[in-house]
Amino acid sequence: MSSPARILVLDDNVDVAQGVSEILELSGHDVVIVHDGLSAVSAYSRGGIDVGLFDIRMPGMNGVEAFGEILRAQPGAKVIFMSGYADCDLVTRAMESGARGYLSKPFDPEAMLSLVDTVLASTAAASAPAVAI
């Protein structure tokens, strides 16, 4: 990757968010961490986010709802969802909403970085979702 991407990490679990952030930062990315859906919507509205890594299940506005709000303002937004609940209805809704990928927690850091790089390299409109389990 030629220049660092700005990645938004949304997870209500502070430890998970920090761990994901550290992996991304070690790969040279610029990371913004938020812990609730409203903050994710706000961060996207300020601009400059290349891709988001969103936890699906959270109290209040979940990751899928936050992504829906973001898509209303920015139809080309790129988001990869993360969840420890691989069989929940929210995973299906997340992928149907236009997510660029899905990671099942816990996930391999290399699989996450590979998926992020793939999504960053994809065009906004083309490209089928990718899944890393």
PDB file of C-alpha atoms in Angstrom:
ATOM      1  CA  MET A   1       0.000   0.000   0.000  1.00  0.00           C
ATOM      2  CA  SER A   2       1.440   3.364  -1.022  1.00  0.00           C
ATOM      3  CA  SER A   3       0.014   5.628   1.681  1.00  0.00           C
ATOM      4  CA  PRO A   4      -1.553   4.880   5.037  1.00  0.00           C
ATOM      5  CA  ALA A   5      -5.289   4.427   5.092  1.00  0.00           C
ATOM      6  CA  ARG A   6      -7.483   6.069   7.698  1.00  0.00           C
ATOM      7  CA  ILE A   7      -9.453   3.280   9.359  1.00  0.00           C
ATOM      8  CA  LEU A   8     -12.336   3.667  11.788  1.00  0.00           C
ATOM      9  CA  VAL A   9     -12.615   0.911  14.397  1.00  0.00           C
ATOM     10  CA  LEU A  10     -16.027   0.648  16.045  1.00  0.00           C
ATOM     11  CA  ASP A  11     -16.295  -1.740  18.978  1.00  0.00           C
ATOM     12  CA  ASP A  12     -17.928  -1.286  22.372  1.00  0.00           C
ATOM     13  CA  ASN A  13     -15.280  -3.558  23.895  1.00  0.00           C
ATOM     14  CA  VAL A  14     -12.369  -1.218  24.621  1.00  0.00           C
ATOM     15  CA  ASP A  15      -9.804  -4.042  24.704  1.00  0.00           C
ATOM     16  CA  VAL A  16     -10.893  -5.445  21.333  1.00  0.00           C
ATOM     17  CA  ALA A  17     -10.888  -1.988  19.754  1.00  0.00           C
ATOM     18  CA  GLN A  18      -7.407  -1.286  21.091  1.00  0.00           C
ATOM     19  CA  GLY A  19      -6.081  -4.655  19.911  1.00  0.00           C
ATOM     20  CA  VAL A  20      -7.445  -4.175  16.398  1.00  0.00           C
ATOM     21  CA  SER A  21      -6.070  -0.645  16.359  1.00  0.00           C
ATOM     22  CA  GLU A  22      -2.575  -1.767  17.375  1.00  0.00           C
ATOM     23  CA  ILE A  23      -2.458  -4.359  14.576  1.00  0.00           C
ATOM     24  CA  LEU A  24      -3.579  -1.794  12.008  1.00  0.00           C
ATOM     25  CA  GLU A  25      -1.160   0.859  13.282  1.00  0.00           C
ATOM     26  CA  LEU A  26       1.759  -1.596  13.128  1.00  0.00           C
ATOM     27  CA  SER A  27       0.882  -2.016   9.438  1.00  0.00           C
ATOM     28  CA  GLY A  28       1.150   1.727   8.950  1.00  0.00           C
ATOM     29  CA  HIS A  29      -2.515   2.691   9.026  1.00  0.00           C
ATOM     30  CA  ASP A  30      -3.965   5.745  10.758  1.00  0.00           C
ATOM     31  CA  VAL A  31      -6.678   4.517  13.150  1.00  0.00           C
ATOM     32  CA  VAL A  32      -9.618   6.240  14.802  1.00  0.00           C
ATOM     33  CA  ILE A  33     -11.387   4.308  17.587  1.00  0.00           C
ATOM     34  CA  VAL A  34     -15.004   4.847  18.609  1.00  0.00           C
ATOM     35  CA  HIS A  35     -17.122   2.783  20.972  1.00  0.00           C
ATOM     36  CA  ASP A  36     -20.708   3.439  19.856  1.00  0.00           C
ATOM     37  CA  GLY A  37     -22.684   3.699  16.635  1.00  0.00           C
ATOM     38  CA  LEU A  38     -23.472   7.407  16.915  1.00  0.00           C
ATOM     39  CA  SER A  39     -19.785   8.224  17.231  1.00  0.00           C
ATOM     40  CA  ALA A  40     -19.060   6.140  14.124  1.00  0.00           C
ATOM     41  CA  VAL A  41     -21.682   8.067  12.138  1.00  0.00           C
ATOM     42  CA  SER A  42     -20.178  11.317  13.378  1.00  0.00           C
ATOM     43  CA  ALA A  43     -16.627  10.263  12.459  1.00  0.00           C
ATOM     44  CA  TYR A  44     -17.698   9.334   8.927  1.00  0.00           C
ATOM     45  CA  SER A  45     -19.545  12.636   8.555  1.00  0.00           C
ATOM     46  CA  ARG A  46     -16.305  14.514   9.240  1.00  0.00           C
ATOM     47  CA  GLY A  47     -14.778  12.730   6.232  1.00  0.00           C
ATOM     48  CA  GLY A  48     -11.451  11.110   5.515  1.00  0.00           C
ATOM     49  CA  ILE A  49     -12.341   7.534   6.525  1.00  0.00           C
ATOM     50  CA  ASP A  50     -11.134   4.973   3.968  1.00  0.00           C
ATOM     51  CA  VAL A  51     -12.665   1.892   5.582  1.00  0.00           C
ATOM     52  CA  GLY A  52     -14.432   0.965   8.797  1.00  0.00           C
ATOM     53  CA  LEU A  53     -14.121  -2.155  10.924  1.00  0.00           C
ATOM     54  CA  PHE A  54     -17.428  -2.381  12.786  1.00  0.00           C
ATOM     55  CA  ASP A  55     -18.533  -4.713  15.538  1.00  0.00           C
ATOM     56  CA  ILE A  56     -22.060  -5.851  14.774  1.00  0.00           C
ATOM     57  CA  ARG A  57     -23.563  -6.350  18.225  1.00  0.00           C
ATOM     58  CA  MET A  58     -23.470  -3.346  20.504  1.00  0.00           C
ATOM     59  CA  PRO A  59     -25.863  -1.634  22.874  1.00  0.00           C
ATOM     60  CA  GLY A  60     -27.824   1.283  21.459  1.00  0.00           C
ATOM     61  CA  MET A  61     -27.143   1.738  17.753  1.00  0.00           C
ATOM     62  CA  ASN A  62     -25.510  -1.490  16.548  1.00  0.00           C
ATOM     63  CA  GLY A  63     -22.897  -1.627  13.789  1.00  0.00           C
ATOM     64  CA  VAL A  64     -25.427  -2.476  11.061  1.00  0.00           C
ATOM     65  CA  GLU A  65     -27.643   0.472  12.003  1.00  0.00           C
ATOM     66  CA  ALA A  66     -24.638   2.804  12.098  1.00  0.00           C
ATOM     67  CA  PHE A  67     -23.562   1.586   8.657  1.00  0.00           C
ATOM     68  CA  GLY A  68     -27.072   2.243   7.334  1.00  0.00           C
ATOM     69  CA  GLU A  69     -26.892   5.830   8.565  1.00  0.00           C
ATOM     70  CA  ILE A  70     -23.454   6.278   7.021  1.00  0.00           C
ATOM     71  CA  LEU A  71     -24.608   4.878   3.664  1.00  0.00           C
ATOM     72  CA  ARG A  72     -27.412   7.446   3.475  1.00  0.00           C
ATOM     73  CA  ALA A  73     -24.807  10.220   3.389  1.00  0.00           C
ATOM     74  CA  GLN A  74     -21.952   8.314   1.743  1.00  0.00           C
ATOM     75  CA  PRO A  75     -23.228   5.528  -0.537  1.00  0.00           C
ATOM     76  CA  GLY A  76     -19.713   4.311  -1.344  1.00  0.00           C
ATOM     77  CA  ALA A  77     -18.602   3.837   2.259  1.00  0.00           C
ATOM     78  CA  LYS A  78     -16.526   0.712   2.830  1.00  0.00           C
ATOM     79  CA  VAL A  79     -17.144  -1.295   5.983  1.00  0.00           C
ATOM     80  CA  ILE A  80     -15.971  -4.691   7.178  1.00  0.00           C
ATOM     81  CA  PHE A  81     -18.046  -6.197   9.973  1.00  0.00           C
ATOM     82  CA  MET A  82     -16.714  -8.175  12.931  1.00  0.00           C
ATOM     83  CA  SER A  83     -18.684 -10.416  15.241  1.00  0.00           C
ATOM     84  CA  GLY A  84     -18.336 -13.230  17.686  1.00  0.00           C
ATOM     85  CA  TYR A  85     -21.879 -14.333  16.770  1.00  0.00           C
ATOM     86  CA  ALA A  86     -21.388 -15.994  13.384  1.00  0.00           C
ATOM     87  CA  ASP A  87     -24.930 -17.343  13.155  1.00  0.00           C
ATOM     88  CA  CYS A  88     -26.935 -14.278  14.164  1.00  0.00           C
ATOM     89  CA  ASP A  89     -29.446 -12.495  11.928  1.00  0.00           C
ATOM     90  CA  LEU A  90     -27.416  -9.313  12.214  1.00  0.00           C
ATOM     91  CA  VAL A  91     -24.543 -10.946  10.285  1.00  0.00           C
ATOM     92  CA  THR A  92     -26.912 -11.657   7.407  1.00  0.00           C
ATOM     93  CA  ARG A  93     -28.306  -8.117   7.552  1.00  0.00           C
ATOM     94  CA  ALA A  94     -24.777  -6.716   7.660  1.00  0.00           C
ATOM     95  CA  MET A  95     -23.718  -8.531   4.532  1.00  0.00           C
ATOM     96  CA  GLU A  96     -26.952  -7.663   2.733  1.00  0.00           C
ATOM     97  CA  SER A  97     -26.485  -3.988   3.615  1.00  0.00           C
ATOM     98  CA  GLY A  98     -23.431  -3.689   1.406  1.00  0.00           C
ATOM     99  CA  ALA A  99     -20.607  -4.656   3.721  1.00  0.00           C
ATOM    100  CA  ARG A 100     -17.295  -5.296   2.026  1.00  0.00           C
ATOM    101  CA  GLY A 101     -16.378  -8.183   4.292  1.00  0.00           C
ATOM    102  CA  TYR A 102     -16.866 -10.074   7.513  1.00  0.00           C
ATOM    103  CA  LEU A 103     -14.488 -11.292  10.184  1.00  0.00           C
ATOM    104  CA  SER A 104     -15.534 -13.846  12.771  1.00  0.00           C
ATOM    105  CA  LYS A 105     -14.078 -13.130  16.222  1.00  0.00           C
ATOM    106  CA  PRO A 106     -11.558 -14.125  17.274  1.00  0.00           C
ATOM    107  CA  PHE A 107      -9.764 -13.670  13.968  1.00  0.00           C
ATOM    108  CA  ASP A 108      -6.223 -14.036  12.732  1.00  0.00           C
ATOM    109  CA  PRO A 109      -4.494 -10.645  12.483  1.00  0.00           C
ATOM    110  CA  GLU A 110      -3.016 -11.538   9.084  1.00  0.00           C
ATOM    111  CA  ALA A 111      -6.485 -12.427   7.764  1.00  0.00           C
ATOM    112  CA  MET A 112      -7.761  -9.064   8.984  1.00  0.00           C
ATOM    113  CA  LEU A 113      -4.918  -7.150   7.343  1.00  0.00           C
ATOM    114  CA  SER A 114      -5.361  -9.054   4.106  1.00  0.00           C
ATOM    115  CA  LEU A 115      -9.086  -8.318   4.057  1.00  0.00           C
ATOM    116  CA  VAL A 116      -8.499  -4.635   4.830  1.00  0.00           C
ATOM    117  CA  ASP A 117      -5.950  -4.407   1.997  1.00  0.00           C
ATOM    118  CA  THR A 118      -8.368  -6.118  -0.401  1.00  0.00           C
ATOM    119  CA  VAL A 119     -11.192  -3.742   0.520  1.00  0.00           C
ATOM    120  CA  LEU A 120      -8.943  -0.699   0.259  1.00  0.00           C
ATOM    121  CA  ALA A 121      -7.853  -1.790  -3.217  1.00  0.00           C
ATOM    122  CA  SER A 122     -11.422  -2.390  -4.413  1.00  0.00           C
ATOM    123  CA  THR A 123     -13.497   0.171  -6.238  1.00  0.00           C
ATOM    124  CA  ALA A 124     -16.464   1.677  -4.396  1.00  0.00           C
ATOM    125  CA  ALA A 125     -19.135   0.064  -6.544  1.00  0.00           C
ATOM    126  CA  ALA A 126     -17.653  -3.214  -7.784  1.00  0.00           C
ATOM    127  CA  SER A 127     -16.284  -6.123  -5.780  1.00  0.00           C
ATOM    128  CA  ALA A 128     -18.203  -8.839  -4.016  1.00  0.00           C
ATOM    129  CA  PRO A 129     -17.976  -9.036  -0.237  1.00  0.00           C
ATOM    130  CA  ALA A 130     -15.077 -10.994   1.178  1.00  0.00           C
ATOM    131  CA  VAL A 131     -15.272 -13.238   4.200  1.00  0.00           C
ATOM    132  CA  ALA A 132     -12.431 -14.195   6.521  1.00  0.00           C
ATOM    133  CA  ILE A 133     -13.322 -16.716   9.189  1.00  0.00           C
TER     134      ILE A 133
END
